[in-house]
Short mmCIF file of C-alpha atoms in Angstrom, two decimals:
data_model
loop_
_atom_site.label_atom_id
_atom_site.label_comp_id
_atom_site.label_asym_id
_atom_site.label_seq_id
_atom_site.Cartn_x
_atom_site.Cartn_y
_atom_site.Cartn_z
CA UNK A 1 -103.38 85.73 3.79
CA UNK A 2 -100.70 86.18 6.12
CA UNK A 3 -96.80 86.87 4.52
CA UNK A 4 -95.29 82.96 5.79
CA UNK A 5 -98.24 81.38 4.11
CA UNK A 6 -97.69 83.49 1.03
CA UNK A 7 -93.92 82.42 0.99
CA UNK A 8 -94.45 79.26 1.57
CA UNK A 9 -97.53 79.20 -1.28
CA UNK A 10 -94.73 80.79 -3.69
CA UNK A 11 -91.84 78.67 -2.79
CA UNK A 12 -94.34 75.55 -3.16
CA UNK A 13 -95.46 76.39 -6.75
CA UNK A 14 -91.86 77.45 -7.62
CA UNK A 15 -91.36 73.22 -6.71
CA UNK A 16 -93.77 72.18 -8.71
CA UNK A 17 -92.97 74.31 -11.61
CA UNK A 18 -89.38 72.49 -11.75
CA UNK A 19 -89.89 69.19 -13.23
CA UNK A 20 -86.55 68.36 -14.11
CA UNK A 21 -85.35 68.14 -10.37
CA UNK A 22 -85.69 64.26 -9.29
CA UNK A 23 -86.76 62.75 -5.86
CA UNK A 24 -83.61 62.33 -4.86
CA UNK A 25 -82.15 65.90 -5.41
CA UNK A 26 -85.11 68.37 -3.59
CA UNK A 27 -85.39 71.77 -4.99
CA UNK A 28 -83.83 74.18 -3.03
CA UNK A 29 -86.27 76.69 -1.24
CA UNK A 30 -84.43 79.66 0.49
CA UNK A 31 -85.93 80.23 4.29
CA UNK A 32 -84.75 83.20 4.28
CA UNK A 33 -83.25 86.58 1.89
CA UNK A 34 -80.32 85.86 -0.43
CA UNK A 35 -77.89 88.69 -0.92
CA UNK A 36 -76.54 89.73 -4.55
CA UNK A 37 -73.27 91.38 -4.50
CA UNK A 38 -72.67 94.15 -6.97
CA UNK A 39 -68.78 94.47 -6.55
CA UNK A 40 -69.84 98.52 -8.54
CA UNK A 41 -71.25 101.58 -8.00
CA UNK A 42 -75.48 101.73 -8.14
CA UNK A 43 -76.90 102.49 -11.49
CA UNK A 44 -73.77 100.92 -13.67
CA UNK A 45 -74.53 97.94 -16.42
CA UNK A 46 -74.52 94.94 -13.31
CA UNK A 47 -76.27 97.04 -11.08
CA UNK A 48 -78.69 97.53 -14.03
CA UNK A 49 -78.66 93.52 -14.62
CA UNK A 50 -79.17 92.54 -11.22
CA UNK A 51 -82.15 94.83 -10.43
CA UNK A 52 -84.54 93.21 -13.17
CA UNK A 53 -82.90 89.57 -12.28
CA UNK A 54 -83.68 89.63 -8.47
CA UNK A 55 -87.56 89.98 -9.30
CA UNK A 56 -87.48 86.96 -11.35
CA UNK A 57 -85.67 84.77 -8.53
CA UNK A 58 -88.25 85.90 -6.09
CA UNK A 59 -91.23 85.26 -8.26
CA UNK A 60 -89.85 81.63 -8.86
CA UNK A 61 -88.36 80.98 -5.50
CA UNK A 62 -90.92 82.75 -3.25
CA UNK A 63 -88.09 84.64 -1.03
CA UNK A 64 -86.60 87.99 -1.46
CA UNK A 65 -83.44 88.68 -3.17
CA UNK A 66 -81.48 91.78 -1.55
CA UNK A 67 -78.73 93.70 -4.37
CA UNK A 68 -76.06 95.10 -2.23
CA UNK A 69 -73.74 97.49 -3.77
CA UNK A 70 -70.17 96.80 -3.06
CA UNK A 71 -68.00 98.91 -4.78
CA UNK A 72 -64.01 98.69 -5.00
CA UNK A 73 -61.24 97.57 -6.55
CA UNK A 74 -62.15 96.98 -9.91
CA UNK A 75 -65.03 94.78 -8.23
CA UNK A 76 -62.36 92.49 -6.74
CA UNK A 77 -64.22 93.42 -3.09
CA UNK A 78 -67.60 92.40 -3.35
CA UNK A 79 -66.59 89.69 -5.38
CA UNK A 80 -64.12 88.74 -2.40
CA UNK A 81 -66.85 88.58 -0.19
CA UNK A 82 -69.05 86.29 -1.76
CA UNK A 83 -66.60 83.83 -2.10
CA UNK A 84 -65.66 84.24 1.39
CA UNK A 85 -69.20 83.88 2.91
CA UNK A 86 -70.24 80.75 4.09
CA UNK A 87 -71.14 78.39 0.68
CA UNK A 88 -74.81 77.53 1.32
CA UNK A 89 -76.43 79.54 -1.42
CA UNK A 90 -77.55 82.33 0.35
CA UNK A 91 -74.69 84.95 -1.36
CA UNK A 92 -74.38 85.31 -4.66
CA UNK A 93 -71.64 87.68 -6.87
CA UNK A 94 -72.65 89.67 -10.09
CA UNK A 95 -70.85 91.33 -12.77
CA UNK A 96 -68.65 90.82 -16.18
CA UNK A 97 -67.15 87.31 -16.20
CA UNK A 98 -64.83 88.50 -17.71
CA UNK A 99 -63.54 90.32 -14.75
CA UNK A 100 -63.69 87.15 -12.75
CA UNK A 101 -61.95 85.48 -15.51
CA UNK A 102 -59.13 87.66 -14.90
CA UNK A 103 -58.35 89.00 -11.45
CA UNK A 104 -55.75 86.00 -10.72
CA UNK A 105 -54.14 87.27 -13.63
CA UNK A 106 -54.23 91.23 -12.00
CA UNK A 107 -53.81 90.20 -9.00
CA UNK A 108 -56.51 91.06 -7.47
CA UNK A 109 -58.26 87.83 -5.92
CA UNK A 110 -57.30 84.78 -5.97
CA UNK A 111 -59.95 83.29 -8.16
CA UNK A 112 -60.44 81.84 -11.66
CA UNK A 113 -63.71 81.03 -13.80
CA UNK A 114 -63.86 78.25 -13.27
CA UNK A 115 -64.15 78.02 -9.73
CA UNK A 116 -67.86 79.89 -10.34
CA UNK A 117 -71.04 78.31 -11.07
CA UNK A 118 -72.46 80.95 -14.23
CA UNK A 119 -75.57 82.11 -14.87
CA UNK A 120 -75.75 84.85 -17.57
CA UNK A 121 -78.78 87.11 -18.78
CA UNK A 122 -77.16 89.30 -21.12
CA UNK A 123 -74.19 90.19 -23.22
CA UNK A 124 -72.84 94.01 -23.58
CA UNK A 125 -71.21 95.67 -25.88
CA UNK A 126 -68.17 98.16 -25.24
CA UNK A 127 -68.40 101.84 -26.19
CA UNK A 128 -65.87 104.81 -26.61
CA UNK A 129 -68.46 108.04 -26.15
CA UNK A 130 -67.59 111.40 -26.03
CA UNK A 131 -68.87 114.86 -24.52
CA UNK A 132 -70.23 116.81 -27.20
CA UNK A 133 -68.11 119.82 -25.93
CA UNK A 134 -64.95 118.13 -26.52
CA UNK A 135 -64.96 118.35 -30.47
CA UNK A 136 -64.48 115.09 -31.23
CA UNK A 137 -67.50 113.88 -33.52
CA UNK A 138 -66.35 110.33 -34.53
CA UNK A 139 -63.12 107.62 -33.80
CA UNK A 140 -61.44 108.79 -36.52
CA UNK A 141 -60.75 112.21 -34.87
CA UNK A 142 -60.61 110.67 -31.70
CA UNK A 143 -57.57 108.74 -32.83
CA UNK A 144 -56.07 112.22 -34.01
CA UNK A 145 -56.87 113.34 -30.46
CA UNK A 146 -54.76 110.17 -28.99
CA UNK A 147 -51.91 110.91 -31.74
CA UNK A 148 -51.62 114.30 -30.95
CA UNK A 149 -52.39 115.07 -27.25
CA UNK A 150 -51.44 111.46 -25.74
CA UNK A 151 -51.60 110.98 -21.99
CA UNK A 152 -52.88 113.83 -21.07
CA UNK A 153 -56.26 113.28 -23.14
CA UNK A 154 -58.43 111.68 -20.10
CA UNK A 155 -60.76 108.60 -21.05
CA UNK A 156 -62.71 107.53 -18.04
CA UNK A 157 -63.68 104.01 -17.16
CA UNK A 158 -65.09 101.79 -14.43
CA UNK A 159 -61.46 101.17 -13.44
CA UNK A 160 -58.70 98.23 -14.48
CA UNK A 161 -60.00 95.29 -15.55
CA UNK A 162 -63.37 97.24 -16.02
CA UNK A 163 -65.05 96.88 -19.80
CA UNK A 164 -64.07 100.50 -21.16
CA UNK A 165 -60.68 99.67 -19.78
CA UNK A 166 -60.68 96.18 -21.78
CA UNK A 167 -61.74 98.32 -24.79
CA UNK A 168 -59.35 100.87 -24.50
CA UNK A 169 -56.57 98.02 -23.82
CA UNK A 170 -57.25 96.62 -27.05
CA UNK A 171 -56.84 100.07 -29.04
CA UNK A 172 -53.63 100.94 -27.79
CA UNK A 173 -52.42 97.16 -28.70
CA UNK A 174 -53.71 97.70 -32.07
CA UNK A 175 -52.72 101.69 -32.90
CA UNK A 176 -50.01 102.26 -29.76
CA UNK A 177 -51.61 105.49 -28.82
CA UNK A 178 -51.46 106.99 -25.51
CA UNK A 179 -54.06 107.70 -23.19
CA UNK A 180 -54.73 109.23 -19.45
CA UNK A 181 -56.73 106.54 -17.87
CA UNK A 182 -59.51 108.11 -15.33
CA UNK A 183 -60.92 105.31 -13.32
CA UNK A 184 -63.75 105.54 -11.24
CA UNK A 185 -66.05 102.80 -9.24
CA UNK A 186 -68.68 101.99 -11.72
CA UNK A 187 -69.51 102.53 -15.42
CA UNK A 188 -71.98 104.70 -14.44
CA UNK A 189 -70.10 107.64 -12.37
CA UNK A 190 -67.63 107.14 -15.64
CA UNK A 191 -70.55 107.68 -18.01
CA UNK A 192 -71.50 110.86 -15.72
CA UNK A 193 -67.93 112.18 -15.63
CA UNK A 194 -67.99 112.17 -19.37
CA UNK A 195 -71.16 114.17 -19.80
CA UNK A 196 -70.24 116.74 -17.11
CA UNK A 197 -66.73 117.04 -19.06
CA UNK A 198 -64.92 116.00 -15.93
CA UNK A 199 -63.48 114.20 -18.78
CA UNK A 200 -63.52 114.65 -22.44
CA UNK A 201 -63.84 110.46 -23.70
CA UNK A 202 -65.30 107.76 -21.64
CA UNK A 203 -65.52 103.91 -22.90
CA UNK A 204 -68.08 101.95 -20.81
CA UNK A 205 -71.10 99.68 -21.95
CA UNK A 206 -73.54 101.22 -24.47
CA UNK A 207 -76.26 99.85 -21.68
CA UNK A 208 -74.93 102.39 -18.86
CA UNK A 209 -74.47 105.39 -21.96
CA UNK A 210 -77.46 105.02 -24.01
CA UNK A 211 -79.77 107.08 -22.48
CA UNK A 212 -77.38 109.71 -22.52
CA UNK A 213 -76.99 109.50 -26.28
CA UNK A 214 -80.08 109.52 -26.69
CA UNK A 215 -80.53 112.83 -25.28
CA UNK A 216 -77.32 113.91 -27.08
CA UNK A 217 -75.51 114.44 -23.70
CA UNK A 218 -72.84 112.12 -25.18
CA UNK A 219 -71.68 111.20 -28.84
CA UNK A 220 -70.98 107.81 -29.54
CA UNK A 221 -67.78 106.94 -31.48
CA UNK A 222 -67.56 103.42 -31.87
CA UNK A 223 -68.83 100.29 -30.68
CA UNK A 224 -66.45 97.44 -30.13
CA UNK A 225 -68.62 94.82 -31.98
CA UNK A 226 -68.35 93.35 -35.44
CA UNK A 227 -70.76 94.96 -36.76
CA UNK A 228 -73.00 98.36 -36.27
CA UNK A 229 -75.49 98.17 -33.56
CA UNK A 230 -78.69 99.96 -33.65
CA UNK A 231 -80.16 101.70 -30.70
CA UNK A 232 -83.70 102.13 -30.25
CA UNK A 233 -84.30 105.78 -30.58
CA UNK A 234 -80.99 107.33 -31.60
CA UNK A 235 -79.92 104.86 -35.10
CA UNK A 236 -76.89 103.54 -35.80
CA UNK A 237 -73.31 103.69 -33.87
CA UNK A 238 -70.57 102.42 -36.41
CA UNK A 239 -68.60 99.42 -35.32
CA UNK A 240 -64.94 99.99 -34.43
CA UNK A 241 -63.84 97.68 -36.88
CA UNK A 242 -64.72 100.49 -39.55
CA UNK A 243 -60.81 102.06 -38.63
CA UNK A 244 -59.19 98.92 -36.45
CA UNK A 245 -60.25 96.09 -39.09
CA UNK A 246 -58.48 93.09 -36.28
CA UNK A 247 -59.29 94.66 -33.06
CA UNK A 248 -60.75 91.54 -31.21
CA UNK A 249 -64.76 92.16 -30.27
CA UNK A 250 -65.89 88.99 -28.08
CA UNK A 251 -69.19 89.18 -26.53
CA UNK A 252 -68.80 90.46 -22.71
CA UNK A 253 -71.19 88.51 -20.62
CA UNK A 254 -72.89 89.51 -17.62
CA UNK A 255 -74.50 87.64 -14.75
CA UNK A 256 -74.80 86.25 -11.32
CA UNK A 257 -72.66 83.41 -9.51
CA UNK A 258 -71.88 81.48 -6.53
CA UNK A 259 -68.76 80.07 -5.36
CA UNK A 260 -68.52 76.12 -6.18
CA UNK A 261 -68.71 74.03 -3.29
CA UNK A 262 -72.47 75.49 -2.25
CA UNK A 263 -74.77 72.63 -2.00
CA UNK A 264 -75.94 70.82 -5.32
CA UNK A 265 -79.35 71.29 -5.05
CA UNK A 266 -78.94 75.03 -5.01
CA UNK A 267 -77.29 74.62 -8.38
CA UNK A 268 -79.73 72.30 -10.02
CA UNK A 269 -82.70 74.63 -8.67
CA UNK A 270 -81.40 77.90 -10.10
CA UNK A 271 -80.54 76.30 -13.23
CA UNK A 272 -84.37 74.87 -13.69
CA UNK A 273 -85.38 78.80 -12.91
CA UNK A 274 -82.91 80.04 -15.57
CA UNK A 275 -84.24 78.17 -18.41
CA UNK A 276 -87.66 78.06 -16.95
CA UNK A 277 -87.91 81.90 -16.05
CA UNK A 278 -84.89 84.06 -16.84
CA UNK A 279 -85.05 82.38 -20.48
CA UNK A 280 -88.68 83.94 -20.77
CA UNK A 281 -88.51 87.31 -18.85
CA UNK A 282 -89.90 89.71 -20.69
CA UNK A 283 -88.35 92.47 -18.63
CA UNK A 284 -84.90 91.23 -19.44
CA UNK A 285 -85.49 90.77 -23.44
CA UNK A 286 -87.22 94.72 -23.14
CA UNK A 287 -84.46 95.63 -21.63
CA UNK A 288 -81.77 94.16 -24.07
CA UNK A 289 -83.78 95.88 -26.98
CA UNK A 290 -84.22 99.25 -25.50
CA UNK A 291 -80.20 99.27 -24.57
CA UNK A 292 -78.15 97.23 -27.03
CA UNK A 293 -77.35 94.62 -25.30
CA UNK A 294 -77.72 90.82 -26.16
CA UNK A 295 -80.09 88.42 -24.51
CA UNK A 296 -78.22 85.05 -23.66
CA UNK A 297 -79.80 83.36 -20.98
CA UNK A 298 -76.99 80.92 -20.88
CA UNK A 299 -76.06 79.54 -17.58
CA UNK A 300 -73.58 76.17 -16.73
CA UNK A 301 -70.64 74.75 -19.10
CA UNK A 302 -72.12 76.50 -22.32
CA UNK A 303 -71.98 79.54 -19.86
CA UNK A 304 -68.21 79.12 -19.22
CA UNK A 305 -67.36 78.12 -22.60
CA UNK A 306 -68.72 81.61 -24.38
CA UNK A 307 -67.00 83.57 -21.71
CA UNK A 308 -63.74 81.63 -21.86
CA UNK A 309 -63.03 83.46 -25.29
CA UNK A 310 -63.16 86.59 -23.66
CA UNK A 311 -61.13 85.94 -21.12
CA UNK A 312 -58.27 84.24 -23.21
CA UNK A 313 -58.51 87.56 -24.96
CA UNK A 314 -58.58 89.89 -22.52
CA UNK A 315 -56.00 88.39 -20.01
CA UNK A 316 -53.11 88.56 -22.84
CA UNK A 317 -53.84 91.82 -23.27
CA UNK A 318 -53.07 92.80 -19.84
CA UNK A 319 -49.98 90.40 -20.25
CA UNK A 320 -48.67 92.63 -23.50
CA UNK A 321 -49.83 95.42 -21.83
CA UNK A 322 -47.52 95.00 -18.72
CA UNK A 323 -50.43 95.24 -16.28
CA UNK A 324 -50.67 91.63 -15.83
CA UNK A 325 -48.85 89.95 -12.06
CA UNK A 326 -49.30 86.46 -13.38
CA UNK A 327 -48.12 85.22 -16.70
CA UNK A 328 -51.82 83.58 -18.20
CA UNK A 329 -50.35 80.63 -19.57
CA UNK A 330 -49.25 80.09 -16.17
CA UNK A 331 -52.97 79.94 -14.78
CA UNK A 332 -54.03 77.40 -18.42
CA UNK A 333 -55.19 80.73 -20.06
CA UNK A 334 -53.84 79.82 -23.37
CA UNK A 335 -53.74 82.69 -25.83
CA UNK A 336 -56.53 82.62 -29.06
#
């Protein structure tokens, strides 16, 4: 069987397979690759994401679905270049939404949520971590480290506006330690700067850290979730909220998007494929389990609406943290 007749076999049954798609919006079956923009470095938690999504989307759509690392900026670049490409479906963005949520607000990119259509596979959870060499065996000391040694004790992170950077944000709003931020272009040259001691903390995602605790290359300090999260084949990693009782811990959701404005169908097609594929991928749900993360296949308004809270969190506390250009009630973000 030649390669067009298998595509077009694929594509065909990936038609069929979407019922809820009337005869007077047609699916929408790519002709040719679709590009995924990963605004970070390879290996981090989107590039991680992305990699077990894009099989998925070419399973159900019958056309191949190229990741692209384009790292920069606190992922303002790559995400700036899928909203500048031409809106016909064919270039997607990935990452936090968060991040999206809040580059307006940075000033970064001229973009808000809302002008995304969302389609999430999981949730992560933030992580301060630290090299084993560094003597700092739980967040209690680490806060004695930040008391006592202040900005010139380096924590690394994907860069501003990055998760460990959120994380870190929100412990110096609730203790007003001091900190050297290290930023680098991904979570996971962060996570390797920590375990070569290029730095002596990192906070990242437990996905892009946990096979390094695991090995016991890093320690992990504290999660920022509201409770203790277990990971398979190391145990239990307190929650912050064991020494910082109020510090905020929304979910962080991660995903792929297109600009709005790309044809309906498009839309309406990758939604049937969320709910009808990414909701059942047994690669994705493995892969939550084995890293800590959560599995929300959520994708549309109920999409927006879980990430909103994050953002409203996160974009004051750039605003209190003097790092914000734009005021967020200025932009409708409204403070929780």
């Amino acid at each position: 069987m030649t390669t067009t007749r298998r595509t077009l076999l694929a594509a065909g049954a990936a038609t069929l397979a979407m019922p809820g798609l009337g005869h007077a919006q047609a699916a929408w079956k790519p002709e040719r690759p679709v590009t995924i923009i990963v605004p970070w470095a390879a290996g981090g938690s989107t590039d991680q994401m992305v990699r077990l999504v894009a099989p998925e989307l070419e399973a159900a759509l019958g056309q191949r679905f190229v990741v692209v690392n384009q790292p920069g900026a606190s992922g303002s670049i790559g995400t700036r270049n899928a909203l500048a490409a031409e809106k016909d479906g064919y270039t997607w963005a990935a990452g936090a939404a968060v991040d999206v949520g809040c580059y307006k607000v940075l000033g970064l990119l001229d973009t808000m949520l809302a002008d995304w259509n969302l389609f999430f596979a999981v949730a992560n959870v933030n992580i301060l971590v630290a090299n084993p060499q560094a003597g700092i065996r739980d967040f209690g000391a680490a806060m004695e480290a930040f008391r006592s040694r202040g900005a010139s004790l380096a924590v690394a992170t994907a860069g501003v506006s990055s998760a460990g950077h959120n994380m870190m944000s929100a412990i110096k709003a609730a203790t007003n330690i001091n900190y050297r931020h290290a930023t680098y272009d991904g979570g996971n040259p962060a996570m390797i700067a920590t375990v070569s001691g290029e730095t002596p903390m990192g906070a990242v995602l437990l996905v892009e850290a946990a096979e390094m605790i695991r090995a016991r290359r890093l320690i992990p300090l504290a999660v920022q979730a509201e409770q203790p999260v277990t990971l398979q084949g190391f145990g239990e990693i307190p929650s912050i909220t064991r020494w910082l009782p109020n510090i905020p811990a929304p979910l962080n959701y991660f995903g792929i998007w297109c600009p709005k404005g790309v044809p309906q169908n498009v839309v309406d097609t990758m939604g049937q494929v969320w709910r009808d594929k990414i909701a059942n991928s047994q690669r994705l749900k493995d892969y939550a389990a084995q890293r800590a993360a959560v599995f929300a296949p959520l994708h549309g308004q109920e999409a927006f609406d879980q990430a909103w809270k994050m953002v409203r969190q996160t974009a004051w506390l750039y605003f209190d943290g003097g790092t914000a250009k734009v005021s967020p009630d200025t932009l409708g973000i409204q403070r929780l």
